Each structure stands twice: as structure tokens, then as C-alpha cells.
CSV table of N, CA and C in Angstrom, one decimal:
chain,number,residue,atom,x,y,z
A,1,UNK,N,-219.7,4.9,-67.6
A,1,UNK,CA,-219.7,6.4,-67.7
A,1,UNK,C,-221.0,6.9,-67.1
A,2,UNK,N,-220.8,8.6,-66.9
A,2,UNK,CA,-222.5,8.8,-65.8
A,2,UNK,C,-222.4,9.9,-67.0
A,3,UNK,N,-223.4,10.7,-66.8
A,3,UNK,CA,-223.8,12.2,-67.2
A,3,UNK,C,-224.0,12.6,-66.7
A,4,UNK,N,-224.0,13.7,-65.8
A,4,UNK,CA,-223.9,14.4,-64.6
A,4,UNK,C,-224.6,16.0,-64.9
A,5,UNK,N,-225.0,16.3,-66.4
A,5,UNK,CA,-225.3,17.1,-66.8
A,5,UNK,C,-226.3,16.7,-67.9
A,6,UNK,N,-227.2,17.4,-68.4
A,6,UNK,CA,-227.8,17.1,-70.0
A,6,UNK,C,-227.6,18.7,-70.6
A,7,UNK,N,-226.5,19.4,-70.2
A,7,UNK,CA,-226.3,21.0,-71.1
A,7,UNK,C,-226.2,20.3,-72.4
A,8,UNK,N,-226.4,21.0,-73.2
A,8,UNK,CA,-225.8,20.8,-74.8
A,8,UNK,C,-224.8,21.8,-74.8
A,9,UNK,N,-224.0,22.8,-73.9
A,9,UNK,CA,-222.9,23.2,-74.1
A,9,UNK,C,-221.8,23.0,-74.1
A,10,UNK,N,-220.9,23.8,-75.0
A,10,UNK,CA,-219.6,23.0,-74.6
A,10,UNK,C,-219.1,23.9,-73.7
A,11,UNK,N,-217.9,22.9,-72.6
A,11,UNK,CA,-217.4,23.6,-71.8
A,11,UNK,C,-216.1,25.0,-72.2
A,12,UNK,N,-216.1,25.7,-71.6
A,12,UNK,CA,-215.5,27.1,-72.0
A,12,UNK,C,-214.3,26.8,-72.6
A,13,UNK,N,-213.1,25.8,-71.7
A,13,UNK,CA,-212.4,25.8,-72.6
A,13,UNK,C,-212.5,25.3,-74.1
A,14,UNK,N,-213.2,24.2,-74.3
A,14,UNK,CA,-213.1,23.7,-75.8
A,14,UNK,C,-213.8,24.6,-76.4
A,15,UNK,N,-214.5,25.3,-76.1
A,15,UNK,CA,-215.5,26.8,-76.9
A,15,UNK,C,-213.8,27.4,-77.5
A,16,UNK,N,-212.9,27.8,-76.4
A,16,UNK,CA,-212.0,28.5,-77.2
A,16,UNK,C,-210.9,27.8,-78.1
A,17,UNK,N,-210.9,26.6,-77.8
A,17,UNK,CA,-210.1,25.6,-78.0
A,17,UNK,C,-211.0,25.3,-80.0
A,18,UNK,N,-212.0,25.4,-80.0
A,18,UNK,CA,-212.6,25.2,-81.1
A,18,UNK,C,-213.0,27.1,-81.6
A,19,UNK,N,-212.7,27.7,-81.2
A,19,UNK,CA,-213.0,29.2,-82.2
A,19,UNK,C,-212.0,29.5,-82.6
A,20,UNK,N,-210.5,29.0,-81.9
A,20,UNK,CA,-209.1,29.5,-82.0
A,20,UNK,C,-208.6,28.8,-83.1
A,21,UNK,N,-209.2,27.6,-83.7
A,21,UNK,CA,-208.9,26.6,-84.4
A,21,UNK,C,-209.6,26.8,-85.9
A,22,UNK,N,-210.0,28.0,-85.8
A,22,UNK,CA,-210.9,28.5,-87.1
A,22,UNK,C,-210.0,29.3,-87.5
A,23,UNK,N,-209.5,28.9,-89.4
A,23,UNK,CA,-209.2,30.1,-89.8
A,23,UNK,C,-209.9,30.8,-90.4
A,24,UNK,N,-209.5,32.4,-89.7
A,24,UNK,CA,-210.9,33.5,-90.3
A,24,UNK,C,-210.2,34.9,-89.9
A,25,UNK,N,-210.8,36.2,-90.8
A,25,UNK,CA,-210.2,37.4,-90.0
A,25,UNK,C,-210.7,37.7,-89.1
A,26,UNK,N,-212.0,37.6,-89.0
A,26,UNK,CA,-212.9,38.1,-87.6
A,26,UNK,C,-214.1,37.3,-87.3
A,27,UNK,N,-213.6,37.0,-85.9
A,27,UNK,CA,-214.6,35.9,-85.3
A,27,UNK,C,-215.8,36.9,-84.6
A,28,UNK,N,-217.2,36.5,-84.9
A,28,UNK,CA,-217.8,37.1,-84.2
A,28,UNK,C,-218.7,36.6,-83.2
A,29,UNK,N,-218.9,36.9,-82.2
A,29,UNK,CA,-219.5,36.4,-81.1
A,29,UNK,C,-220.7,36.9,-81.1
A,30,UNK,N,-221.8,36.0,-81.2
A,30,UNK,CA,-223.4,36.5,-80.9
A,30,UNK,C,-224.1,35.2,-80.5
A,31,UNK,N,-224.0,34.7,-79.5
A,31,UNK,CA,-224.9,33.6,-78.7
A,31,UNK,C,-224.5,33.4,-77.2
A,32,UNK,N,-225.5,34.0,-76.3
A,32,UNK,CA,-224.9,33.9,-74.7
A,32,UNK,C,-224.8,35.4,-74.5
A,33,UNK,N,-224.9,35.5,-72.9
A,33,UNK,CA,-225.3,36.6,-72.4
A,33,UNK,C,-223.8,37.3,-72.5
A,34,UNK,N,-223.9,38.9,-72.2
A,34,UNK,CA,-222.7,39.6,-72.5
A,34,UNK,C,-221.7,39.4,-71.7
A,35,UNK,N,-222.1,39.4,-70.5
A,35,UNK,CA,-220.5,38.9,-70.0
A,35,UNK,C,-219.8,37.8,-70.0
A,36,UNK,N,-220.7,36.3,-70.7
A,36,UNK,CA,-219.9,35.5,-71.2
A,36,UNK,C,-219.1,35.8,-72.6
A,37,UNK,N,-219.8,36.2,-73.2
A,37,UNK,CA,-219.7,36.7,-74.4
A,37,UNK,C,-218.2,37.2,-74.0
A,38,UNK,N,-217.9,38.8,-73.4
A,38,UNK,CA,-217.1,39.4,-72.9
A,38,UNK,C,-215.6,38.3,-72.5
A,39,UNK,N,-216.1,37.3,-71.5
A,39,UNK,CA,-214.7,36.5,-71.1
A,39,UNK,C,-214.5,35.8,-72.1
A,40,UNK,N,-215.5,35.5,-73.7
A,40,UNK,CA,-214.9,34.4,-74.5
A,40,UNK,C,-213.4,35.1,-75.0
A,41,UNK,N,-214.3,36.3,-75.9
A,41,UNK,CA,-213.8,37.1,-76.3
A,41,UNK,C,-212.1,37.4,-75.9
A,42,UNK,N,-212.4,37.5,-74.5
A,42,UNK,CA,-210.7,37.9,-74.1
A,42,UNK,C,-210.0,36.7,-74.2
A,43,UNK,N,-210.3,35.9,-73.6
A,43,UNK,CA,-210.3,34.5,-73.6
A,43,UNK,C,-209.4,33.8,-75.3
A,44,UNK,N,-210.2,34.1,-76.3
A,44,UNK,CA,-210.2,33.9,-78.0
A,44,UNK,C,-208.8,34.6,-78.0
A,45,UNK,N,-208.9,35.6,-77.3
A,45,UNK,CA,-207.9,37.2,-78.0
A,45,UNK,C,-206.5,37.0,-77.7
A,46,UNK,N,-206.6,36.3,-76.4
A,46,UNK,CA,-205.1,35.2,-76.1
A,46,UNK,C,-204.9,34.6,-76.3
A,47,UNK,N,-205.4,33.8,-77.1
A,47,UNK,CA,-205.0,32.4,-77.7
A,47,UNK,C,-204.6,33.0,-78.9
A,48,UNK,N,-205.5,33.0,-79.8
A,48,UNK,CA,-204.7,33.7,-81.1
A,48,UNK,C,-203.6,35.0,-80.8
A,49,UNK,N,-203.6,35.8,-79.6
A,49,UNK,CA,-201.9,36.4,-79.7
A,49,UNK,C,-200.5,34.8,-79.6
A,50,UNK,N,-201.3,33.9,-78.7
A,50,UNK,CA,-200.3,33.0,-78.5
A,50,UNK,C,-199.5,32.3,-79.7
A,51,UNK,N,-200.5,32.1,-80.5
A,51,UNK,CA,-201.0,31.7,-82.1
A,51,UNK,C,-200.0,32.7,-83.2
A,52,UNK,N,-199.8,33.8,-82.8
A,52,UNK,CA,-199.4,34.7,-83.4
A,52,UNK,C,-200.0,35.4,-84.6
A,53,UNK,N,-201.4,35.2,-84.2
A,53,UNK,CA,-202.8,35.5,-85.3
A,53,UNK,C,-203.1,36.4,-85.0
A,54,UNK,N,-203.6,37.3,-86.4
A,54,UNK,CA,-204.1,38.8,-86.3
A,54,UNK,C,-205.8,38.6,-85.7
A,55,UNK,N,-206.4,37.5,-85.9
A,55,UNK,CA,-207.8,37.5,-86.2
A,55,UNK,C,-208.5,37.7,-84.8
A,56,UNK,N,-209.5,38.9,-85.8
A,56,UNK,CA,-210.4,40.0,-84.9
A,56,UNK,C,-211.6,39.1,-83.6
A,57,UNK,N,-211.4,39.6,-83.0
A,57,UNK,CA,-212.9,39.0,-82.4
A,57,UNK,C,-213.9,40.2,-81.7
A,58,UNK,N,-215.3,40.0,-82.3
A,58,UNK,CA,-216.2,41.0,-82.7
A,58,UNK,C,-217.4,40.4,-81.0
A,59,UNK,N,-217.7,41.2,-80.4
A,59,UNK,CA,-219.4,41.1,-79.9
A,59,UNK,C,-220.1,41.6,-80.6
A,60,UNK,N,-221.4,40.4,-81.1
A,60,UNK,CA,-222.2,41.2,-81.9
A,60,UNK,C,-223.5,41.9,-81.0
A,61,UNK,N,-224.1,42.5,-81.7
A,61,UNK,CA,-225.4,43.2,-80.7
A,61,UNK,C,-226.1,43.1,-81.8
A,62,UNK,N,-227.6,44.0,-81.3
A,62,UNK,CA,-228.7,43.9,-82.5
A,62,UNK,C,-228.1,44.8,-83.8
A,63,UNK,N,-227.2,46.1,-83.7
A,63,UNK,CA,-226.7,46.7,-84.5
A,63,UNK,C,-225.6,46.6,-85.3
A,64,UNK,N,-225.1,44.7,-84.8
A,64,UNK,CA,-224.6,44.6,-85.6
A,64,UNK,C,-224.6,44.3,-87.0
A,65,UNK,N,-223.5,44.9,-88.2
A,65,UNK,CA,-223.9,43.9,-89.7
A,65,UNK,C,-222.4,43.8,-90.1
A,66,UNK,N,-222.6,42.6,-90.9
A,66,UNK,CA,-221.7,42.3,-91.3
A,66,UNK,C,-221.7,41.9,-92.5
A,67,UNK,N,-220.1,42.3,-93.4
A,67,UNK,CA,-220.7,41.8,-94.4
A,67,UNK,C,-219.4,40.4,-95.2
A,68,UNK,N,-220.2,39.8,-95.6
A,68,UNK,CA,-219.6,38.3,-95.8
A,68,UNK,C,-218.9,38.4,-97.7
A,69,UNK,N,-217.9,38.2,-97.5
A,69,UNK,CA,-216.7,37.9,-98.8
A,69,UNK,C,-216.7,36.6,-99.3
């Protein structure tokens, strides 16, 4: 095997492949620049309609709060 990279990222699909796999009402997105942010987002928003899941998906900013149940 090679490594061809040293990202510690995961690649985009399994990012959604592993957020879609959370159960939760609202997933929130706050790590990475906004327009990735943006395609996860849409990205998440189809898979859970595929899923036939209501659950939210949030971009967070500095204004965002949230509050935890």
C-alpha cells in the first residue's frame, strides 16, 4: 500500500456517509471553510431526504448557540 497523502481528512463522501449515519434532530456544521461547509450541508440534506429523515442541518457561525437536551 502507498499513502499518497498525509490529510487527516476524511474524504467528502464518507464525511456524509458518516453524518447521515448519526441519529440526531439537528446536525450542525462548524469546522471548514463556508463553501465546503455549504456543499456538506446540501450534500447531508439529500441523503437524509433519501433516508426519509427529518434531521436539520445547521451552518454554524460565531453567532451561533445552541442549546443541548
Amino acid at each position: 500500500h502507498s499513502l499518497h497523502t498525509m490529510s487527516s481528512h476524511m474524504p467528502f463522501q464518507e464525511l456524509v456517509k458518516y453524518y447521515t449515519g448519526i441519529q440526531c434532530e439537528t446536525l450542525c456544521l462548524h469546522h471548514g471553510n463556508q463553501n465546503g461547509k455549504a456543499m456538506l450541508k446540501e450534500a447531508c440534506e439529500e441523503e437524509y431526504q433519501k433516508q426519509f429523515r427529518t434531521t436539520h442541518v445547521k451552518i454554524a457561525d460565531k453567532t451561533t448557540r445552541l442549546q443541548i437536551r
